[in-house]
C-alpha cells in the first residue's frame, strides 16, 4: 500500500506507450456489449421478415420432400445436413454483423493494437494464490457489482415494459399464432430497445472509469521518473561532464588557431576577436577565435607570444564578437573597418610609416 501511495506522478508518454505494447490499455467491456446489442437489434428490426420467411420456406421444403424419400439412415443424415447448412446460411450474416460490431467497438476504444504479451505463458496465471488475489480484488468486486447492476436494470426494464402491455395479454387467447408471435416480438423489441440505451449509458460511464483506473495504475514514483529520465535522456552528471569536455576541446581548438591570425582586435579588456585573411584563398577575413573576459585575456596572451598584432578598437571588437561566429567571414558592412585595421597591421609588419 505504501508503494502505491508513493505513486503520485502522472505516467509519462514512454510509460504509457510501453504499457500499450504489452496490451495494457484502457478498455471497457460494456462498450462492445452495447454496440453488439445495437447491431443485433438493428439487424432484427430490418431483417426479421426475411429471416422468418427463409426459415418458413426451409421448413416447408423439408417437410414437403420428407414423404417422397425413404426414411433410412442416409436420407435422415442428408436431411439434417441440409437443414444445418441452410440454417448457417441464414444465421451467418447476423454472426458477421455481431463480429464486426465487436471489432469496431474495440478499435474505437484502443485503435489498432496487436500484442502477443497477454498470450505469453506465465506461472502467475496458473498460481492459486494469484487467482484468489484477483478473485477478491477491488477490480473483481467492481465487475461483480456492474454485472449485478446490469441484470437488475434489465429485469426492471422487462418488468415495467410487460406491466405496461398487460392489458393486451388476455386478448391473445382469441388471436391466431402469427398475431401472438407478432405481439411477443413487439414487446421483446421494446425491452431490447430500452436495454440498449441503458447499456450505452453504462458503457460510457464504464469507459470513463476504465480510463481513470488505467491512468491511476500507470502512475509513477518520483524515483521511477528519475530512472526513466536517465534511461531516455542519459545521466545528467554524465551529460554535464560530456558538455564540459566538448567545450574544453572546442576551446583548445580555437586557441590553437590564434597563432595563425593576422590581428587580434580588442575592447581592450572585455572583448577579443582574432582575424585571419589569406588573399589567395579567402574572399573576406575570417574570425578564427573570439572571447570575453578571461578568454579574451587568454587570446591576447597567445597572440603576443606568437607575434600576432593586437589592435584596440572598441566598437569594431564588440560588433565582430556579436555578429560573427567562429570560422565565419565578416559581413560586407564591416569590410571597410577591418580593411583599415589590416592595412595598419601590414604596414607595421613591413616597418612602413602609417599615414
CSV table of C-alpha atoms in Angstrom, one decimal:
chain,number,residue,atom,x,y,z
A,1,UNK,CA,0.0,0.0,0.0
A,2,UNK,CA,2.9,2.3,0.8
A,3,UNK,CA,4.3,1.8,-2.6
A,4,UNK,CA,1.0,2.6,-4.3
A,5,UNK,CA,0.7,5.8,-2.1
A,6,UNK,CA,4.1,7.0,-3.3
A,7,UNK,CA,3.0,6.8,-7.0
A,8,UNK,CA,1.9,10.4,-7.1
A,9,UNK,CA,3.2,11.4,-10.6
A,10,UNK,CA,1.3,11.1,-13.8
A,11,UNK,CA,2.5,8.5,-16.3
A,12,UNK,CA,5.0,9.7,-18.9
A,13,UNK,CA,4.3,9.1,-22.6
A,14,UNK,CA,7.0,6.5,-22.6
A,15,UNK,CA,5.4,4.5,-19.8
A,16,UNK,CA,2.0,4.7,-21.5
A,17,UNK,CA,3.5,3.5,-24.8
A,18,UNK,CA,5.3,0.7,-23.1
A,19,UNK,CA,2.1,-0.4,-21.4
A,20,UNK,CA,0.3,-0.3,-24.7
A,21,UNK,CA,2.9,-2.5,-26.4
A,22,UNK,CA,2.2,-5.1,-23.6
A,23,UNK,CA,-1.6,-4.9,-24.3
A,24,UNK,CA,-2.3,-2.8,-21.2
A,25,UNK,CA,-4.8,-0.3,-22.4
A,26,UNK,CA,-8.0,1.3,-21.0
A,27,UNK,CA,-10.8,-0.8,-22.4
A,28,UNK,CA,-14.4,-1.1,-21.2
A,29,UNK,CA,-16.3,-4.4,-21.7
A,30,UNK,CA,-19.6,-2.6,-21.6
A,31,UNK,CA,-18.9,-0.7,-24.9
A,32,UNK,CA,-18.7,-3.8,-27.1
A,33,UNK,CA,-21.8,-5.2,-25.3
A,34,UNK,CA,-23.7,-2.1,-26.0
A,35,UNK,CA,-22.6,-1.9,-29.7
A,36,UNK,CA,-23.3,-5.6,-30.2
A,37,UNK,CA,-26.7,-5.2,-28.8
A,38,UNK,CA,-27.5,-2.3,-31.0
A,39,UNK,CA,-26.2,-4.1,-34.1
A,40,UNK,CA,-28.3,-7.2,-33.2
A,41,UNK,CA,-31.4,-5.1,-32.6
A,42,UNK,CA,-30.9,-3.2,-35.8
A,43,UNK,CA,-30.4,-6.4,-37.8
A,44,UNK,CA,-33.6,-8.0,-36.5
A,45,UNK,CA,-35.6,-4.8,-37.0
A,46,UNK,CA,-34.8,-4.6,-40.7
A,47,UNK,CA,-34.3,-8.3,-41.4
A,48,UNK,CA,-36.9,-10.1,-39.3
A,49,UNK,CA,-39.3,-10.5,-42.2
A,50,UNK,CA,-36.6,-12.0,-44.5
A,51,UNK,CA,-35.3,-14.3,-41.7
A,52,UNK,CA,-38.7,-15.6,-40.8
A,53,UNK,CA,-39.6,-16.1,-44.5
A,54,UNK,CA,-36.4,-18.0,-45.2
A,55,UNK,CA,-37.0,-20.2,-42.1
A,56,UNK,CA,-40.6,-21.0,-43.2
A,57,UNK,CA,-39.5,-21.8,-46.7
A,58,UNK,CA,-36.8,-24.1,-45.4
A,59,UNK,CA,-39.2,-26.0,-43.2
A,60,UNK,CA,-41.9,-26.2,-45.9
A,61,UNK,CA,-39.4,-27.5,-48.4
A,62,UNK,CA,-38.0,-30.1,-45.9
A,63,UNK,CA,-41.4,-31.3,-44.9
A,64,UNK,CA,-42.7,-31.4,-48.4
A,65,UNK,CA,-39.8,-33.6,-49.6
A,66,UNK,CA,-39.9,-35.8,-46.5
A,67,UNK,CA,-42.7,-38.1,-47.7
A,68,UNK,CA,-41.1,-38.6,-51.1
A,69,UNK,CA,-38.0,-40.3,-49.8
A,70,UNK,CA,-37.5,-43.4,-47.7
A,71,UNK,CA,-36.7,-42.8,-44.0
A,72,UNK,CA,-33.4,-44.6,-43.7
A,73,UNK,CA,-30.1,-43.5,-42.1
A,74,UNK,CA,-28.7,-41.9,-45.2
A,75,UNK,CA,-31.8,-39.9,-46.0
A,76,UNK,CA,-32.1,-38.6,-42.4
A,77,UNK,CA,-28.4,-37.7,-42.3
A,78,UNK,CA,-28.8,-35.8,-45.6
A,79,UNK,CA,-31.9,-34.0,-44.3
A,80,UNK,CA,-30.1,-33.0,-41.1
A,81,UNK,CA,-27.0,-31.7,-43.0
A,82,UNK,CA,-29.2,-29.8,-45.5
A,83,UNK,CA,-31.1,-28.1,-42.6
A,84,UNK,CA,-27.8,-27.3,-40.8
A,85,UNK,CA,-26.3,-25.7,-44.0
A,86,UNK,CA,-29.5,-23.7,-44.7
A,87,UNK,CA,-29.7,-22.6,-41.1
A,88,UNK,CA,-26.0,-21.5,-41.2
A,89,UNK,CA,-26.6,-19.5,-44.4
A,90,UNK,CA,-29.5,-17.7,-42.6
A,91,UNK,CA,-27.6,-17.1,-39.4
A,92,UNK,CA,-24.2,-16.3,-40.9
A,93,UNK,CA,-25.0,-12.6,-41.8
A,94,UNK,CA,-26.1,-12.0,-38.2
A,95,UNK,CA,-22.9,-13.5,-36.9
A,96,UNK,CA,-20.8,-11.5,-39.2
A,97,UNK,CA,-22.6,-8.3,-38.2
A,98,UNK,CA,-22.1,-9.0,-34.5
A,99,UNK,CA,-18.4,-9.8,-35.1
A,100,UNK,CA,-18.0,-6.6,-37.0
A,101,UNK,CA,-19.7,-4.6,-34.2
A,102,UNK,CA,-17.3,-6.2,-31.6
A,103,UNK,CA,-14.2,-5.3,-33.7
A,104,UNK,CA,-15.4,-1.8,-34.3
A,105,UNK,CA,-16.1,-1.3,-30.6
A,106,UNK,CA,-12.6,-2.4,-29.6
A,107,UNK,CA,-11.0,-0.3,-32.4
A,108,UNK,CA,-12.9,2.8,-31.2
A,109,UNK,CA,-11.5,2.3,-27.7
A,110,UNK,CA,-7.9,1.4,-28.3
A,111,UNK,CA,-7.2,1.7,-32.0
A,112,UNK,CA,-5.4,-0.9,-34.0
A,113,UNK,CA,-3.4,-2.8,-31.4
A,114,UNK,CA,-1.6,-6.2,-31.9
A,115,UNK,CA,0.3,-7.5,-28.8
A,116,UNK,CA,1.4,-11.1,-28.1
A,117,UNK,CA,2.3,-10.2,-24.5
A,118,UNK,CA,-1.0,-11.2,-22.9
A,119,UNK,CA,-0.8,-14.6,-24.7
A,120,UNK,CA,2.6,-15.5,-23.3
A,121,UNK,CA,2.5,-18.2,-20.6
A,122,UNK,CA,3.2,-17.0,-17.1
A,123,UNK,CA,3.3,-19.0,-13.8
A,124,UNK,CA,1.3,-16.2,-12.1
A,125,UNK,CA,-1.7,-17.0,-14.4
A,126,UNK,CA,-2.0,-20.6,-13.0
A,127,UNK,CA,-1.0,-19.8,-9.4
A,128,UNK,CA,-3.8,-20.5,-7.0
A,129,UNK,CA,-2.6,-17.6,-4.8
A,130,UNK,CA,-2.7,-15.1,-7.7
A,131,UNK,CA,-6.1,-16.5,-8.7
A,132,UNK,CA,-7.6,-15.9,-5.2
A,133,UNK,CA,-6.0,-12.5,-5.1
A,134,UNK,CA,-7.6,-11.5,-8.4
A,135,UNK,CA,-10.9,-13.1,-7.3
A,136,UNK,CA,-11.2,-10.9,-4.3
A,137,UNK,CA,-9.5,-7.8,-5.7
A,138,UNK,CA,-11.2,-4.4,-5.9
A,139,UNK,CA,-11.5,-4.8,-9.7
A,140,UNK,CA,-13.3,-8.1,-9.4
A,141,UNK,CA,-15.7,-6.7,-6.9
A,142,UNK,CA,-16.4,-3.7,-9.2
A,143,UNK,CA,-17.0,-6.1,-12.1
A,144,UNK,CA,-19.4,-8.1,-10.0
A,145,UNK,CA,-21.3,-5.0,-8.9
A,146,UNK,CA,-21.6,-3.9,-12.5
A,147,UNK,CA,-22.9,-7.3,-13.6
A,148,UNK,CA,-25.5,-7.3,-10.8
A,149,UNK,CA,-26.5,-3.7,-11.7
A,150,UNK,CA,-27.0,-4.7,-15.4
A,151,UNK,CA,-29.1,-7.7,-14.5
A,152,UNK,CA,-31.2,-5.6,-12.1
A,153,UNK,CA,-31.7,-2.9,-14.7
A,154,UNK,CA,-32.7,-5.3,-17.4
A,155,UNK,CA,-35.1,-7.0,-15.0
A,156,UNK,CA,-36.7,-3.7,-14.1
A,157,UNK,CA,-37.0,-2.7,-17.7
A,158,UNK,CA,-38.6,-6.0,-18.6
A,159,UNK,CA,-41.0,-5.8,-15.7
A,160,UNK,CA,-42.1,-2.3,-16.5
A,161,UNK,CA,-42.5,-3.0,-20.2
A,162,UNK,CA,-44.5,-6.1,-19.6
A,163,UNK,CA,-46.6,-4.4,-16.9
A,164,UNK,CA,-47.4,-1.7,-19.4
A,165,UNK,CA,-48.5,-4.2,-22.0
A,166,UNK,CA,-50.5,-6.4,-19.5
A,167,UNK,CA,-53.9,-5.2,-20.9
A,168,UNK,CA,-53.2,-6.9,-24.2
A,169,UNK,CA,-52.2,-10.3,-22.8
A,170,UNK,CA,-55.7,-11.7,-22.2
A,171,UNK,CA,-57.0,-10.9,-25.8
A,172,UNK,CA,-54.1,-13.1,-27.1
A,173,UNK,CA,-56.2,-16.2,-26.4
A,174,UNK,CA,-58.6,-15.2,-29.2
A,175,UNK,CA,-55.8,-14.5,-31.8
A,176,UNK,CA,-54.0,-16.7,-34.2
A,177,UNK,CA,-50.4,-17.9,-33.7
A,178,UNK,CA,-49.0,-15.3,-36.1
A,179,UNK,CA,-50.6,-12.4,-34.2
A,180,UNK,CA,-49.3,-13.9,-30.9
A,181,UNK,CA,-45.8,-14.1,-32.3
A,182,UNK,CA,-46.1,-10.5,-33.6
A,183,UNK,CA,-47.1,-9.3,-30.1
A,184,UNK,CA,-44.3,-11.2,-28.4
A,185,UNK,CA,-41.8,-9.7,-31.0
A,186,UNK,CA,-43.1,-6.2,-30.4
A,187,UNK,CA,-42.8,-6.4,-26.7
A,188,UNK,CA,-39.4,-8.0,-26.9
A,189,UNK,CA,-38.2,-5.3,-29.2
A,190,UNK,CA,-39.3,-2.6,-26.7
A,191,UNK,CA,-37.4,-4.3,-23.9
A,192,UNK,CA,-34.3,-4.7,-26.0
A,193,UNK,CA,-34.5,-1.1,-27.3
A,194,UNK,CA,-34.7,0.3,-23.8
A,195,UNK,CA,-32.0,-2.0,-22.7
A,196,UNK,CA,-29.7,-0.7,-25.5
A,197,UNK,CA,-30.0,2.8,-24.2
A,198,UNK,CA,-29.2,1.7,-20.7
A,199,UNK,CA,-26.2,-0.3,-22.0
A,200,UNK,CA,-25.0,2.8,-23.9
A,201,UNK,CA,-25.1,4.9,-20.7
A,202,UNK,CA,-23.4,2.2,-18.7
A,203,UNK,CA,-20.8,1.8,-21.4
A,204,UNK,CA,-19.9,5.5,-21.5
A,205,UNK,CA,-19.7,5.6,-17.7
A,206,UNK,CA,-17.5,2.5,-17.6
A,207,UNK,CA,-15.3,3.8,-20.4
A,208,UNK,CA,-14.6,6.9,-18.4
A,209,UNK,CA,-14.0,4.8,-15.3
A,210,UNK,CA,-11.6,2.5,-17.1
A,211,UNK,CA,-9.6,5.4,-18.4
A,212,UNK,CA,-9.3,6.8,-14.9
A,213,UNK,CA,-8.4,3.4,-13.4
A,214,UNK,CA,-5.8,2.8,-16.2
A,215,UNK,CA,-4.2,6.2,-15.6
A,216,UNK,CA,-4.1,5.5,-11.8
A,217,UNK,CA,-2.5,2.1,-12.3
A,218,UNK,CA,0.3,3.6,-14.5
A,219,UNK,CA,1.2,6.4,-12.0
A,220,UNK,CA,4.9,6.6,-11.2
A,221,UNK,CA,7.0,7.4,-8.2
A,222,UNK,CA,9.5,10.3,-8.3
A,223,UNK,CA,12.3,7.7,-8.4
A,224,UNK,CA,10.8,6.0,-11.4
A,225,UNK,CA,10.6,9.3,-13.1
A,226,UNK,CA,14.3,10.0,-12.4
A,227,UNK,CA,15.2,6.4,-13.6
A,228,UNK,CA,13.2,6.8,-16.8
A,229,UNK,CA,14.9,10.2,-17.5
A,230,UNK,CA,18.3,8.6,-17.1
A,231,UNK,CA,17.4,5.7,-19.4
A,232,UNK,CA,16.0,8.0,-22.1
A,233,UNK,CA,18.0,11.2,-21.8
A,234,UNK,CA,21.1,9.9,-20.0
A,235,UNK,CA,22.5,10.6,-16.6
A,236,UNK,CA,22.6,14.4,-16.1
A,237,UNK,CA,26.0,14.2,-14.4
A,238,UNK,CA,27.5,12.3,-17.4
A,239,UNK,CA,25.8,14.6,-19.9
A,240,UNK,CA,27.2,17.6,-18.0
A,241,UNK,CA,30.7,16.2,-18.0
A,242,UNK,CA,30.4,15.4,-21.7
A,243,UNK,CA,29.3,19.0,-22.5
A,244,UNK,CA,32.2,20.3,-20.3
A,245,UNK,CA,34.7,18.2,-22.2
A,246,UNK,CA,33.3,19.3,-25.5
A,247,UNK,CA,33.6,22.9,-24.5
A,248,UNK,CA,37.2,22.4,-23.4
A,249,UNK,CA,38.0,20.6,-26.7
A,250,UNK,CA,36.4,23.4,-28.7
A,251,UNK,CA,38.3,26.0,-26.6
A,252,UNK,CA,41.6,24.2,-27.2
A,253,UNK,CA,40.9,24.1,-31.0
A,254,UNK,CA,40.1,27.7,-31.0
A,255,UNK,CA,43.2,28.8,-29.1
A,256,UNK,CA,45.3,26.7,-31.4
A,257,UNK,CA,44.2,28.9,-34.3
A,258,UNK,CA,45.1,32.2,-32.6
A,259,UNK,CA,48.8,32.0,-33.7
A,260,UNK,CA,47.6,31.8,-37.3
A,261,UNK,CA,45.7,35.0,-37.1
A,262,UNK,CA,46.8,38.3,-38.7
A,263,UNK,CA,45.4,40.6,-36.0
A,264,UNK,CA,43.5,40.5,-32.7
A,265,UNK,CA,41.1,43.3,-32.2
A,266,UNK,CA,40.3,44.1,-28.6
A,267,UNK,CA,37.9,46.2,-26.5
A,268,UNK,CA,40.6,46.3,-24.8
A,269,UNK,CA,39.8,44.4,-21.6
A,270,UNK,CA,36.4,42.6,-22.2
A,271,UNK,CA,36.4,41.5,-25.9
A,272,UNK,CA,39.0,40.0,-28.2
A,273,UNK,CA,38.4,38.8,-31.8
A,274,UNK,CA,41.2,37.1,-33.8
A,275,UNK,CA,41.0,37.6,-37.6
A,276,UNK,CA,42.8,35.8,-40.4
A,277,UNK,CA,42.9,36.8,-44.0
A,278,UNK,CA,44.5,34.9,-47.0
A,279,UNK,CA,44.1,36.9,-50.2
A,280,UNK,CA,44.6,33.8,-52.3
A,281,UNK,CA,42.1,31.5,-50.5
A,282,UNK,CA,39.6,33.8,-48.8
A,283,UNK,CA,37.1,36.2,-50.2
A,284,UNK,CA,37.0,38.1,-46.8
A,285,UNK,CA,38.7,37.9,-43.4
A,286,UNK,CA,37.5,35.1,-41.1
A,287,UNK,CA,37.1,35.1,-37.4
A,288,UNK,CA,39.3,32.2,-36.1
A,289,UNK,CA,38.8,33.0,-32.3
A,290,UNK,CA,36.8,35.2,-30.0
A,291,UNK,CA,36.1,35.6,-26.4
A,292,UNK,CA,35.2,37.8,-23.4
A,293,UNK,CA,36.9,38.5,-20.1
A,294,UNK,CA,39.2,35.6,-19.2
A,295,UNK,CA,39.0,34.0,-22.6
A,296,UNK,CA,39.8,37.4,-24.2
A,297,UNK,CA,42.8,37.8,-22.0
A,298,UNK,CA,44.0,34.3,-22.9
A,299,UNK,CA,43.6,35.1,-26.6
A,300,UNK,CA,45.7,38.3,-26.2
A,301,UNK,CA,48.4,36.4,-24.3
A,302,UNK,CA,48.7,33.7,-27.0
A,303,UNK,CA,48.7,36.4,-29.7
A,304,UNK,CA,51.6,38.4,-28.0
A,305,UNK,CA,53.6,35.2,-27.5
A,306,UNK,CA,53.3,34.3,-31.2
A,307,UNK,CA,53.9,37.8,-32.6
A,308,UNK,CA,50.3,38.5,-33.6
A,309,UNK,CA,49.4,42.2,-33.7
A,310,UNK,CA,46.9,43.3,-31.0
A,311,UNK,CA,44.9,46.4,-32.0
A,312,UNK,CA,42.5,48.2,-29.8
A,313,UNK,CA,39.2,49.2,-31.5
A,314,UNK,CA,36.3,49.1,-29.0
A,315,UNK,CA,33.3,49.5,-31.4
A,316,UNK,CA,34.7,47.0,-34.0
A,317,UNK,CA,35.6,44.4,-31.4
A,318,UNK,CA,32.1,44.5,-29.9
A,319,UNK,CA,30.4,44.3,-33.3
A,320,UNK,CA,32.6,41.4,-34.5
A,321,UNK,CA,32.0,39.5,-31.4
A,322,UNK,CA,28.2,39.8,-31.5
A,323,UNK,CA,27.7,39.4,-35.3
A,324,UNK,CA,30.3,36.9,-36.5
A,325,UNK,CA,30.7,33.3,-35.3
A,326,UNK,CA,33.9,31.4,-35.2
A,327,UNK,CA,35.2,30.3,-38.7
A,328,UNK,CA,32.7,32.7,-40.4
A,329,UNK,CA,33.7,35.5,-42.8
A,330,UNK,CA,32.9,39.1,-41.7
A,331,UNK,CA,29.8,40.7,-43.2
A,332,UNK,CA,30.0,43.2,-46.1
A,333,UNK,CA,29.3,46.2,-43.9
A,334,UNK,CA,32.4,45.7,-41.9
A,335,UNK,CA,34.8,45.3,-44.8
A,336,UNK,CA,36.0,48.9,-44.7
A,337,UNK,CA,36.7,49.0,-40.9
A,338,UNK,CA,38.5,45.6,-41.0
A,339,UNK,CA,40.5,46.6,-44.1
A,340,UNK,CA,41.8,49.7,-42.4
A,341,UNK,CA,42.9,47.6,-39.4
A,342,UNK,CA,44.6,45.0,-41.6
A,343,UNK,CA,46.3,47.7,-43.6
A,344,UNK,CA,47.6,49.2,-40.4
A,345,UNK,CA,49.0,45.8,-39.3
A,346,UNK,CA,50.6,45.1,-42.6
A,347,UNK,CA,52.3,48.4,-42.6
A,348,UNK,CA,53.6,47.7,-39.0
A,349,UNK,CA,55.0,44.4,-40.2
A,350,UNK,CA,56.7,45.9,-43.2
A,351,UNK,CA,58.0,48.8,-41.0
A,352,UNK,CA,56.3,51.3,-43.2
A,353,UNK,CA,55.2,54.6,-41.6
A,354,UNK,CA,51.4,54.8,-41.1
A,355,UNK,CA,49.8,57.8,-42.8
